[in-house]
CSV table of C-alpha atoms in Angstrom, one decimal:
chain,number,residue,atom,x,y,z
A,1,UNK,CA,0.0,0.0,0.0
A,2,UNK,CA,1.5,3.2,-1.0
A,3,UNK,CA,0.7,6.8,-0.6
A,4,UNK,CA,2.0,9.5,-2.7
A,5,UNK,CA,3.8,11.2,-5.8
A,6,UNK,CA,7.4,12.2,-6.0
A,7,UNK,CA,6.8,15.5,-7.3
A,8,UNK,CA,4.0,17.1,-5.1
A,9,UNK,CA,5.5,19.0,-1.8
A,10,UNK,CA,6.3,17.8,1.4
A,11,UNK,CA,3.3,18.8,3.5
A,12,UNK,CA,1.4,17.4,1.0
A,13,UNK,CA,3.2,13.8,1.3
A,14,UNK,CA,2.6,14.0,4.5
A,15,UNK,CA,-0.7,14.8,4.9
A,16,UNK,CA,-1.8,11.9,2.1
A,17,UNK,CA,0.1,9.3,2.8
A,18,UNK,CA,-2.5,6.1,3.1
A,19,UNK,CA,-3.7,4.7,0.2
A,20,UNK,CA,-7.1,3.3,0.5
A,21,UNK,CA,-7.9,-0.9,1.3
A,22,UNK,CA,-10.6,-1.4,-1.6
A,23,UNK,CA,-11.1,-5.1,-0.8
A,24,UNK,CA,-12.5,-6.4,2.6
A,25,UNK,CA,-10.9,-6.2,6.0
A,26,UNK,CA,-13.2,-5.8,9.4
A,27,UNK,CA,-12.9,-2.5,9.8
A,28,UNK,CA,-14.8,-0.7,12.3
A,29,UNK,CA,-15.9,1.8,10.4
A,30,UNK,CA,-16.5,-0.1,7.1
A,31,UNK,CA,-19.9,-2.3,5.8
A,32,UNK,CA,-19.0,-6.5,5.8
A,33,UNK,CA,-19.5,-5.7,2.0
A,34,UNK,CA,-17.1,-2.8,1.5
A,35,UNK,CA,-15.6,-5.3,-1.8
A,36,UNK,CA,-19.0,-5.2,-3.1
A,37,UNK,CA,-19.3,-1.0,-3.4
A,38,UNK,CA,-15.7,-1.3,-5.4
A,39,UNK,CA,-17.1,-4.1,-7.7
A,40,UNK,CA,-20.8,-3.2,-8.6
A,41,UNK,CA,-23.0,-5.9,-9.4
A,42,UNK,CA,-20.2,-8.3,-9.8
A,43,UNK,CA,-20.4,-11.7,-8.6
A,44,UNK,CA,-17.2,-12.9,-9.3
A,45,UNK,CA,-14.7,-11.0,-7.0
A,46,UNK,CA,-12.2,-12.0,-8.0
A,47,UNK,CA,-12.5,-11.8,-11.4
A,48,UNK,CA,-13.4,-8.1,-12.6
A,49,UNK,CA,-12.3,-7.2,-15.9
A,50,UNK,CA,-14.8,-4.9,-17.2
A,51,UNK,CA,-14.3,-2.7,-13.5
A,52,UNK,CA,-10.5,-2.5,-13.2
A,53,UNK,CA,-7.9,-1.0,-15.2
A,54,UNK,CA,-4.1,-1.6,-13.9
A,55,UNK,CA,-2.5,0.3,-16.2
A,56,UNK,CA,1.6,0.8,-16.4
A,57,UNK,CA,2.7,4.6,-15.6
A,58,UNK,CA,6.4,4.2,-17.2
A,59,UNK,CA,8.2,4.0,-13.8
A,60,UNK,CA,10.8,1.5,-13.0
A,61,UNK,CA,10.2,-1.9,-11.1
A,62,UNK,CA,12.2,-4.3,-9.4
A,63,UNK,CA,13.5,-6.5,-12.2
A,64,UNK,CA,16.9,-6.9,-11.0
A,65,UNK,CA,17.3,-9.5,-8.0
A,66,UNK,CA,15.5,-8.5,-5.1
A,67,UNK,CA,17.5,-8.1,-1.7
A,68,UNK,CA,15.3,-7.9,1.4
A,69,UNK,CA,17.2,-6.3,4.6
A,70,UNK,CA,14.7,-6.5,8.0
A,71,UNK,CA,14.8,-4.2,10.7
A,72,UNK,CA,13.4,-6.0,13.2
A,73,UNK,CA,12.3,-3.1,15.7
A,74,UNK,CA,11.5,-3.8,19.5
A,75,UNK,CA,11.0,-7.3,21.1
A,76,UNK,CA,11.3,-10.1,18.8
A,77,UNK,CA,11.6,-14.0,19.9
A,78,UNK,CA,13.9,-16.2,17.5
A,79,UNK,CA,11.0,-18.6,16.6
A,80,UNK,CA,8.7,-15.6,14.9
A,81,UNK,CA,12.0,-14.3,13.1
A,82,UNK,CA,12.4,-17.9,11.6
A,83,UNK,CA,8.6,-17.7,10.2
A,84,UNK,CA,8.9,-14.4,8.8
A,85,UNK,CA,12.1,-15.3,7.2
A,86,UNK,CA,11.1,-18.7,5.9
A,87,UNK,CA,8.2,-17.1,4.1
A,88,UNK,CA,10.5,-14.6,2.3
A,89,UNK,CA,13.1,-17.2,1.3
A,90,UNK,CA,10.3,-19.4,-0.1
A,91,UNK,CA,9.6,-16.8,-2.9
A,92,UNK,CA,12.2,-18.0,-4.7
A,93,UNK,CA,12.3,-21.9,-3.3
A,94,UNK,CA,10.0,-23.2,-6.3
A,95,UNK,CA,10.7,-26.7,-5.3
A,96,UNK,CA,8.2,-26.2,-2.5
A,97,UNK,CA,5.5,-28.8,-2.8
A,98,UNK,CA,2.1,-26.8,-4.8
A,99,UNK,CA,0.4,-24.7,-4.0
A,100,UNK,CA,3.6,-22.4,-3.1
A,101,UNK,CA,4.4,-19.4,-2.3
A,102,UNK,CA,7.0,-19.4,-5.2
A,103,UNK,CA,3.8,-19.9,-8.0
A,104,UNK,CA,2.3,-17.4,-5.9
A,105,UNK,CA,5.5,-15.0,-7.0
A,106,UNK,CA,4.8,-15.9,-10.7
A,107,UNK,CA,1.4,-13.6,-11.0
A,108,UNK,CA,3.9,-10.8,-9.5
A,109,UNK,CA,6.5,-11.3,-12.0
A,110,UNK,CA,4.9,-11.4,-15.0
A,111,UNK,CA,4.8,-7.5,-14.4
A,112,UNK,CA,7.1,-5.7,-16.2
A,113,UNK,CA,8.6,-2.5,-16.9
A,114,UNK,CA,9.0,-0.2,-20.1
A,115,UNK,CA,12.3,-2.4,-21.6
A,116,UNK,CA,9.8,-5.4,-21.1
A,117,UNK,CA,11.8,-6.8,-18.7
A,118,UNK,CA,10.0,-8.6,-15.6
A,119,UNK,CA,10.1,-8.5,-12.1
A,120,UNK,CA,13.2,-10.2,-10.5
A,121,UNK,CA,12.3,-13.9,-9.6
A,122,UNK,CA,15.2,-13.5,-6.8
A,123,UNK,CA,14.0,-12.8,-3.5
A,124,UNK,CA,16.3,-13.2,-1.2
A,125,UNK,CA,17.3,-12.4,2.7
A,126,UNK,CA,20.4,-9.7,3.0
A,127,UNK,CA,21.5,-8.6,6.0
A,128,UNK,CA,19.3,-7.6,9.1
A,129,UNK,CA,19.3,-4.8,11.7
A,130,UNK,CA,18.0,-4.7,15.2
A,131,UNK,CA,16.7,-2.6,17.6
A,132,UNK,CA,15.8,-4.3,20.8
A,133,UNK,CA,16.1,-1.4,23.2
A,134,UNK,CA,13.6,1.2,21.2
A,135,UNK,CA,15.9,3.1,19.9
A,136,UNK,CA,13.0,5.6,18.1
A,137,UNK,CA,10.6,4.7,21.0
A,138,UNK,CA,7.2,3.0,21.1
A,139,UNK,CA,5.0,5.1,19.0
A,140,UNK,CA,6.6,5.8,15.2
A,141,UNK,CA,5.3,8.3,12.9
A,142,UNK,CA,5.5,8.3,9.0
A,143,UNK,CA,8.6,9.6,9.5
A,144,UNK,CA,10.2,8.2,12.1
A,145,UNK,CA,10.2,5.2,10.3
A,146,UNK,CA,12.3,7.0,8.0
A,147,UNK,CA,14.7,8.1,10.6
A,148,UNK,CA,14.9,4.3,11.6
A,149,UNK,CA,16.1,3.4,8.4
A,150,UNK,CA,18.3,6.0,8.3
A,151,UNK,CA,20.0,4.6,11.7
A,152,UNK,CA,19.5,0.9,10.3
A,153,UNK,CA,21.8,1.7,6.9
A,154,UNK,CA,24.2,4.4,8.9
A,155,UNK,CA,24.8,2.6,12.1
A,156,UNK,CA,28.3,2.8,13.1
A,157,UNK,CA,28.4,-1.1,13.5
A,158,UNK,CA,27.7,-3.6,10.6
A,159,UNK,CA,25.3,-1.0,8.7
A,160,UNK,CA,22.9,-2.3,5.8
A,161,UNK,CA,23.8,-1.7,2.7
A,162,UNK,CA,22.8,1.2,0.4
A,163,UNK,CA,20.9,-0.8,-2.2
A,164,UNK,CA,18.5,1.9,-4.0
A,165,UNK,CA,18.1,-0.7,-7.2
A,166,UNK,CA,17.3,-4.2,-5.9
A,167,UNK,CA,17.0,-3.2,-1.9
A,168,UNK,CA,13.7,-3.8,0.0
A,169,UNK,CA,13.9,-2.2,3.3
A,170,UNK,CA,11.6,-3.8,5.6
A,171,UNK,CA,11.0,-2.4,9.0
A,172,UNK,CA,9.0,-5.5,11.4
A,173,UNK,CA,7.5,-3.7,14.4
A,174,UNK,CA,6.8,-5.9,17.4
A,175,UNK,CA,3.3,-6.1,19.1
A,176,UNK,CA,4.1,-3.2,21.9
A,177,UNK,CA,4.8,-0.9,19.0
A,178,UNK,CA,2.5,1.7,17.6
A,179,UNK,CA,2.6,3.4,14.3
A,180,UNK,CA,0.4,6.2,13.0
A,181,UNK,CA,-2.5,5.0,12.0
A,182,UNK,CA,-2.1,1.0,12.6
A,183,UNK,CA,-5.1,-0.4,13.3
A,184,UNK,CA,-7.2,2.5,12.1
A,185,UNK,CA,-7.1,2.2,8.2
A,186,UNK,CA,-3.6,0.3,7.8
A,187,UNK,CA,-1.8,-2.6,9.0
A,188,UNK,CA,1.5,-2.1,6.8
A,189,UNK,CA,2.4,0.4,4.1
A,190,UNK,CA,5.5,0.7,1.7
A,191,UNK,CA,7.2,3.6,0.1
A,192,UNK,CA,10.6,5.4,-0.5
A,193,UNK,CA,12.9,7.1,1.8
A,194,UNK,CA,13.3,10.9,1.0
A,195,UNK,CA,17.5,11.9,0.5
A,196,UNK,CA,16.3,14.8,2.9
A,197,UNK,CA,15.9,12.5,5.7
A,198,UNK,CA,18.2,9.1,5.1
A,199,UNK,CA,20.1,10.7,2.1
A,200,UNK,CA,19.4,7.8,-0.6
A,201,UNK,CA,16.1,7.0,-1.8
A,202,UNK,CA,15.1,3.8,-0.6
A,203,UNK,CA,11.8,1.5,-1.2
A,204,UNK,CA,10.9,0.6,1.8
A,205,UNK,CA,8.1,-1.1,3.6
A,206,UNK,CA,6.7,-1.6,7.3
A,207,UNK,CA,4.0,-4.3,8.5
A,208,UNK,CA,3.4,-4.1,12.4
A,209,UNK,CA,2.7,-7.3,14.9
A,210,UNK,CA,-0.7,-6.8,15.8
A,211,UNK,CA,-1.4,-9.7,18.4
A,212,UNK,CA,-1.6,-7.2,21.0
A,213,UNK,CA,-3.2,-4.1,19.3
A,214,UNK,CA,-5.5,-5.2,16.7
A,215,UNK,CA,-5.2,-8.9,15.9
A,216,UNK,CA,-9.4,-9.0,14.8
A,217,UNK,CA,-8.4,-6.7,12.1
A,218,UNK,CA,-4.9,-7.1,10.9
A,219,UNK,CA,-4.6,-10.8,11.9
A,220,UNK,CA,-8.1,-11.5,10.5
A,221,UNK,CA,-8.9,-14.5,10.0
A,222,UNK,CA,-6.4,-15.8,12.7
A,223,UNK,CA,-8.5,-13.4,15.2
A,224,UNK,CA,-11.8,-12.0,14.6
A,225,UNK,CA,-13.3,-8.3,15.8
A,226,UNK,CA,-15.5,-8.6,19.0
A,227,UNK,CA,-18.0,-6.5,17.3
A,228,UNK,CA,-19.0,-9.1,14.1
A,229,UNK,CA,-21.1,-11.5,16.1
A,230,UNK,CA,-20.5,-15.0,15.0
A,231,UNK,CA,-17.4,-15.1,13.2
A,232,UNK,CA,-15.1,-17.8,14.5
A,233,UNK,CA,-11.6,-17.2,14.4
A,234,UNK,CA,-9.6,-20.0,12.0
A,235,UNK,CA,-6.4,-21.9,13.1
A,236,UNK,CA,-3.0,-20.0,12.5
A,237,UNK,CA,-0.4,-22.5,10.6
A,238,UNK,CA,2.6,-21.7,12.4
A,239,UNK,CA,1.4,-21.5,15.9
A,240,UNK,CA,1.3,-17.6,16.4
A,241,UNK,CA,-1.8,-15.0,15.4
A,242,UNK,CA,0.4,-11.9,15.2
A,243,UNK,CA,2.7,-13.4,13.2
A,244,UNK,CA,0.8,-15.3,10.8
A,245,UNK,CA,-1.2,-13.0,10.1
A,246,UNK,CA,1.8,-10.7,9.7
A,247,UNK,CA,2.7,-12.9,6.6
A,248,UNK,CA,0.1,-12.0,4.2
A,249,UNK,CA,0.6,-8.2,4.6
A,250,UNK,CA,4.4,-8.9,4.6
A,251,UNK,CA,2.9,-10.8,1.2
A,252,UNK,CA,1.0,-7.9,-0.2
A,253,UNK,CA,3.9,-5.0,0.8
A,254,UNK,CA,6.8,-7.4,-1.0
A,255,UNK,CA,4.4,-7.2,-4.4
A,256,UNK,CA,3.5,-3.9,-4.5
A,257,UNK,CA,7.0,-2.1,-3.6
A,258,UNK,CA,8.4,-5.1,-6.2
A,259,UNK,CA,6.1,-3.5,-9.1
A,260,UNK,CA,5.5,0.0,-7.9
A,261,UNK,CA,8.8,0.9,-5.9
A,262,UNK,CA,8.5,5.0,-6.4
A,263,UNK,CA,5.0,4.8,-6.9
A,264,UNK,CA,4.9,5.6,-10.6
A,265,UNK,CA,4.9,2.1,-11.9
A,266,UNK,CA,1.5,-0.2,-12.1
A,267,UNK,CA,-1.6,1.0,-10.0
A,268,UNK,CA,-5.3,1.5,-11.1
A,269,UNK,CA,-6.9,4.8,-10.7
A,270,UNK,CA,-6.4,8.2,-12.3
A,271,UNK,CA,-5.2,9.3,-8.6
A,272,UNK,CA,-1.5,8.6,-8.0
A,273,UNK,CA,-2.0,10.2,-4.8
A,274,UNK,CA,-4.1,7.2,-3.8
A,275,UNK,CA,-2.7,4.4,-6.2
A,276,UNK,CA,-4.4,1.0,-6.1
A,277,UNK,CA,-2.0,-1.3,-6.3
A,278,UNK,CA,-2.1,-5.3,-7.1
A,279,UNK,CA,-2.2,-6.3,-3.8
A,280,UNK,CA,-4.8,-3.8,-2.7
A,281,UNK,CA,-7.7,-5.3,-5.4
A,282,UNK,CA,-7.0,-8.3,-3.7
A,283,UNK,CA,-6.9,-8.0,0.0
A,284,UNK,CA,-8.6,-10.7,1.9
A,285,UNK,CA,-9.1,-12.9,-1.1
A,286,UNK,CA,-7.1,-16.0,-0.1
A,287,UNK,CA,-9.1,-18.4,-2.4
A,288,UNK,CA,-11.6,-19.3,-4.9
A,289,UNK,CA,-14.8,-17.6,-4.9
A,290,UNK,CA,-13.0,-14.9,-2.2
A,291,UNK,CA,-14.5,-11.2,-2.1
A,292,UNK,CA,-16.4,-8.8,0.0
A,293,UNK,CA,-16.4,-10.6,3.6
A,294,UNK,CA,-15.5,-14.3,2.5
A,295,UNK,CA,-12.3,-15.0,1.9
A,296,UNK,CA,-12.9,-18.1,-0.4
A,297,UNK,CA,-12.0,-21.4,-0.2
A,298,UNK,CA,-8.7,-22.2,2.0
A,299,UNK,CA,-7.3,-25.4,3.1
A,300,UNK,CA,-6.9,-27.2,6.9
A,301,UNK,CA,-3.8,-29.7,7.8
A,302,UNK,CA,-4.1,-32.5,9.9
A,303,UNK,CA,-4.2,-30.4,13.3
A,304,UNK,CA,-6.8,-28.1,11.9
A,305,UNK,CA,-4.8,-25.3,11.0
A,306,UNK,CA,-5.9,-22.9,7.5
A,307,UNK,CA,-3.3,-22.1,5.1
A,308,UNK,CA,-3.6,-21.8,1.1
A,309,UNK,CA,0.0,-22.3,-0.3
A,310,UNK,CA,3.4,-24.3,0.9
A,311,UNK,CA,6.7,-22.8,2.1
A,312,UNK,CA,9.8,-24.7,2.4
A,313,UNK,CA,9.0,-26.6,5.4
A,314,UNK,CA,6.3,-24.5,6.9
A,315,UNK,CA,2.2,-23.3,5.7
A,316,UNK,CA,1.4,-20.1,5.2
A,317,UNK,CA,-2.0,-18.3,4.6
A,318,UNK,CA,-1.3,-15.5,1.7
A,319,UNK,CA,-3.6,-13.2,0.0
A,320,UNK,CA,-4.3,-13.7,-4.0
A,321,UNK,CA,-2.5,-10.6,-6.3
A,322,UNK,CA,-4.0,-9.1,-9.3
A,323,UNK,CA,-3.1,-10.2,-12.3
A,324,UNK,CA,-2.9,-7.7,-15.2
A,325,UNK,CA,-3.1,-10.4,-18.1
A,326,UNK,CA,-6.3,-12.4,-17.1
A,327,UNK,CA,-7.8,-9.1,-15.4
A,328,UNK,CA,-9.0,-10.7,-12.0
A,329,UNK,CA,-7.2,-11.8,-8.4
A,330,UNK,CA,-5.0,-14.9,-8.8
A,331,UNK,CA,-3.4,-17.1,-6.7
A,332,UNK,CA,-1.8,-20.9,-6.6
A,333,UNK,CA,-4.4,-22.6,-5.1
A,334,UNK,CA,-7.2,-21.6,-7.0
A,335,UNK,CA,-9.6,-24.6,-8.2
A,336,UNK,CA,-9.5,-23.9,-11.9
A,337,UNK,CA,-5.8,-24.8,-11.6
């Protein structure tokens, strides 16, 4: 989920910097059917091609190999580092039994950018920053999750690199941290670092641990919101709400800032201010027949947990991208497969 455009000024960047969910998360503010406003009379949500236009805005993408660095920021145990680092390295692990998360990474590359040339189909871990003590304290602003960067790639001590090209900057917020507007309209949000602040532009992303803050809406369907009366909560795969449900925004941040890193790449809309990106169209759409408040069909393993597609060793449950060439939300475990 991105926010802005490079070339309007500062105050406006800041004061527009959310760009809007259009499929279905329980909001507490929004209808169960929010999907259905975006999508008319539609009856197949995930598959809407006479509604949405993704169209290609001539800005570059991620088509060299991708180099994720994460900043893990507060309180972190080594077993939820392992998950969230599994799941990235299984992007490129396409001997993963199917469904996988590496087919799932096919929809995203067959993006491409202006010399025709696709997103990367390397995703790999780099090297990883932390900041156990708080360093930026416990409530982060827009900016200072810039400023965190900036201390994660100038730190006196085994700095990241400076990787403006293939670099994904990924800032993991433990569950005692607060962000602006987490849990309100956002659960993670990518963009690029401005030179004024970390002196490189940088595509970045953060996605927050909700367990303790929101997990009915940013761990949905792991947790479920006290104020949706019978809605039962599913099993999480790997043992943990927060982080599982961490995974499929981690998901939907690593696509979008892969084909949209300076937000001037692919998004719908005429508004660049509010770009809807791939991963937005298909936001709680984890299988067939997914839209407005059902998330479609999923799968259970033998201890009852949900997931939809296969890591290297571990499940994961990931949301379903857009894709541009069949016009409707795709995703490896789909039945028409």
């Amino acid at each position: 989920m991105a926010a802005a455009v490079l070339m309007l000024p500062l105050f406006f960047i800041l004061c527009f910097f959310t760009a809007p969910v259009i499929s279905w998360r329980p909001w507490p503010d929004s209808p169960r059917n929010a999907t259905a406003a975006v999508f008319e009379g539609s009856k197949k949500y995930e598959g809407s091609s006479e509604l949405v236009k993704m169209k290609y805005h001539m800005g570059p993408v991620l088509s060299g190999n991708i180099t994720v660095y994460p900043i893990w920021y507060g309180s972190w145990r080594t077993p939820q580092k392992r998950i969230i680092r599994e799941f990235i390295s299984s992007i490129s692990a396409p001997a993963s039994r199917p469904p996988s998360v590496a087919s799932w990474w096919r929809t995203v590359q067959q993006y491409t950018d202006q010399t025709g040339s696709n997103i990367s189909r390397s995703v790999r871990i780099g090297g990883e920053k932390s900041d156990r003590f708080y360093g930026h304290g416990k409530s982060l602003t827009r900016l200072s999750v810039q400023s965190l960067i900036k201390s994660a790639v100038s730190a006196s001590t085994r700095p990241l690199p400076i990787n403006p090209r293939g670099g994904l900057y990924l800032l993991l917020t433990s569950d005692d941290v607060y962000v602006q507007d987490f849990c309100n309209n956002v659960c993670g949000f990518h963009y690029f670092t401005f030179p004024s602040i970390v002196g490189y532009t940088l595509p970045y992303a953060w996605v927050g641990n909700s367990a303790k803050l929101c997990p009915g809406i940013c761990a949905y369907p792991f947790s479920v919101p006290k104020y949706i009366p019978n809605l039962k909560p599913v099993k999480s795969p790997n043992g943990d709400v927060g982080v599982d449900g961490m995974i499929s925004v981690i998901a939907h941040e690593i696509a979008e800032v892969a084909t949209n890193p300076l937000v001037n790449a692919w998004y719908a809309g005429g508004d660049p201010v509010f770009p809807v990106e791939i991963a937005d169209l298909c936001e709680g759409i984890y299988g067939t027949g997914g839209g407005g408040s059902y998330t479609g069909q999923m799968m259970n393993d033998g201890q009852g947990a949900t997931y939809n597609m296969n890591g290297i060793r571990r499940r994961f449950l990931v949301q379903w991208v857009w894709n541009h060439l069949l016009s409707y939300c795709t995703g490896p475990n789909a039945l028409d497969h």
